[in-house]
mmCIF file of C-alpha atoms in Angstrom:
data_model
loop_
_atom_site.group_PDB
_atom_site.id
_atom_site.type_symbol
_atom_site.label_atom_id
_atom_site.label_comp_id
_atom_site.label_asym_id
_atom_site.label_seq_id
_atom_site.Cartn_x
_atom_site.Cartn_y
_atom_site.Cartn_z
ATOM 1 C CA SER A 661 0.000 0.000 0.000
ATOM 2 C CA LEU A 662 0.987 3.631 -0.379
ATOM 3 C CA HIS A 663 1.140 4.073 3.395
ATOM 4 C CA ASP A 664 3.710 1.274 3.696
ATOM 5 C CA ALA A 665 5.768 2.607 0.793
ATOM 6 C CA LEU A 666 5.850 6.219 2.005
ATOM 7 C CA PRO A 667 8.961 5.939 4.248
ATOM 8 C CA ILE A 668 10.845 4.321 1.356
ATOM 9 C CA LEU A 669 9.723 7.067 -1.025
ATOM 10 C CA ILE A 670 10.817 9.748 1.435
ATOM 11 C CA LEU A 671 14.227 8.114 1.855
ATOM 12 C CA GLU A 672 14.631 7.765 -1.923
ATOM 13 C CA THR A 673 13.751 11.426 -2.316
ATOM 14 C CA LEU A 674 16.156 12.571 0.425
ATOM 15 C CA ASN A 675 18.950 10.562 -1.182
ATOM 16 C CA LYS A 676 18.512 12.474 -4.449
ATOM 17 C CA LEU A 677 19.029 15.870 -2.803
ATOM 18 C CA LYS A 678 22.218 17.836 -2.310
ATOM 19 C CA LEU A 679 23.848 16.672 0.893
ATOM 20 C CA ILE A 680 23.277 19.984 2.715
ATOM 21 C CA TYR A 681 19.575 19.881 1.798
ATOM 22 C CA LYS A 682 19.293 16.314 3.056
ATOM 23 C CA TYR A 683 21.026 17.231 6.338
ATOM 24 C CA VAL A 684 18.908 20.289 7.119
ATOM 25 C CA LEU A 685 15.632 18.523 6.301
ATOM 26 C CA ILE A 686 16.534 15.565 8.506
ATOM 27 C CA LEU A 687 17.699 17.804 11.345
ATOM 28 C CA LYS A 688 14.587 19.993 11.131
ATOM 29 C CA TYR A 689 11.792 17.528 10.410
ATOM 30 C CA ILE A 690 13.042 14.194 11.725
ATOM 31 C CA ASP A 691 15.370 15.159 14.580
ATOM 32 C CA ASP A 692 13.228 18.217 15.449
ATOM 33 C CA TYR A 693 16.130 20.681 15.701
ATOM 34 C CA SER A 694 15.344 24.391 15.704
ATOM 35 C CA VAL A 695 16.831 26.617 13.006
ATOM 36 C CA LYS A 696 19.067 28.104 15.720
ATOM 37 C CA ASP A 697 20.317 24.636 16.714
ATOM 38 C CA ILE A 698 20.921 23.656 13.088
ATOM 39 C CA SER A 699 22.854 26.869 12.522
ATOM 40 C CA LYS A 700 25.108 26.129 15.507
ATOM 41 C CA TYR A 701 25.557 22.495 14.462
ATOM 42 C CA LEU A 702 26.505 23.409 10.873
ATOM 43 C CA CYS A 703 28.398 26.613 11.786
ATOM 44 C CA LYS A 704 26.162 28.832 9.682
ATOM 45 C CA THR A 705 23.895 31.770 10.461
ATOM 46 C CA SER A 706 20.211 31.231 11.167
ATOM 47 C CA LYS A 707 19.401 33.336 8.105
ATOM 48 C CA SER A 708 21.569 31.037 5.988
ATOM 49 C CA ILE A 709 19.814 27.953 7.371
ATOM 50 C CA ASP A 710 16.410 29.527 6.655
ATOM 51 C CA GLY A 711 17.438 29.977 3.017
ATOM 52 C CA ILE A 712 18.842 26.466 2.776
ATOM 53 C CA LEU A 713 15.643 25.039 4.275
ATOM 54 C CA GLN A 714 13.489 26.900 1.756
ATOM 55 C CA ARG A 715 15.580 25.639 -1.174
ATOM 56 C CA ALA A 716 15.696 22.136 0.334
ATOM 57 C CA LYS A 717 11.898 21.980 0.608
ATOM 58 C CA ILE A 718 11.471 23.083 -3.006
ATOM 59 C CA SER A 719 14.073 20.554 -4.132
ATOM 60 C CA PHE A 720 12.420 17.784 -2.081
ATOM 61 C CA LYS A 721 9.026 18.484 -3.624
ATOM 62 C CA LYS A 722 10.471 18.488 -7.164
ATOM 63 C CA GLU A 723 12.356 15.237 -6.612
ATOM 64 C CA TYR A 724 9.355 13.585 -4.984
ATOM 65 C CA ASN A 725 7.193 14.592 -7.922
ATOM 66 C CA MET A 726 9.690 13.044 -10.307
ATOM 67 C CA ILE A 727 9.464 9.752 -8.408
ATOM 68 C CA GLU A 728 5.696 9.643 -7.878
ATOM 69 C CA GLY A 729 4.212 12.174 -10.258
ATOM 70 C CA ASP A 730 2.156 15.316 -9.744
ATOM 71 C CA GLU A 731 -1.087 13.450 -9.071
ATOM 72 C CA LEU A 732 0.205 11.873 -5.856
ATOM 73 C CA TYR A 733 1.769 15.149 -4.757
ATOM 74 C CA ASP A 734 -1.579 16.882 -5.161
ATOM 75 C CA LYS A 735 -3.399 14.166 -3.195
ATOM 76 C CA ARG A 736 -0.945 14.088 -0.328
ATOM 77 C CA GLY A 737 -0.613 17.864 -0.185
ATOM 78 C CA TRP A 738 2.962 17.972 1.097
ATOM 79 C CA ASN A 739 3.086 21.015 3.265
ATOM 80 C CA PHE A 740 6.257 21.668 5.211
#
């Protein structure tokens, strides 16, 4: 089922991203780090991390769409 496949699809998508995008998305949405904590961990400013997160989310959505297609994206309504 789609529900069972979702973690695999997310991992596949993350693995297609630039490494920095993968790191910030994992730190923010899986490990639940704040932007401030991520900035300290990666030795970057909070403003820089905000920008990286925005680009990472856009990149994730594009890559996910390439794997599963726009129809699934619309149904699931990814909303970071």
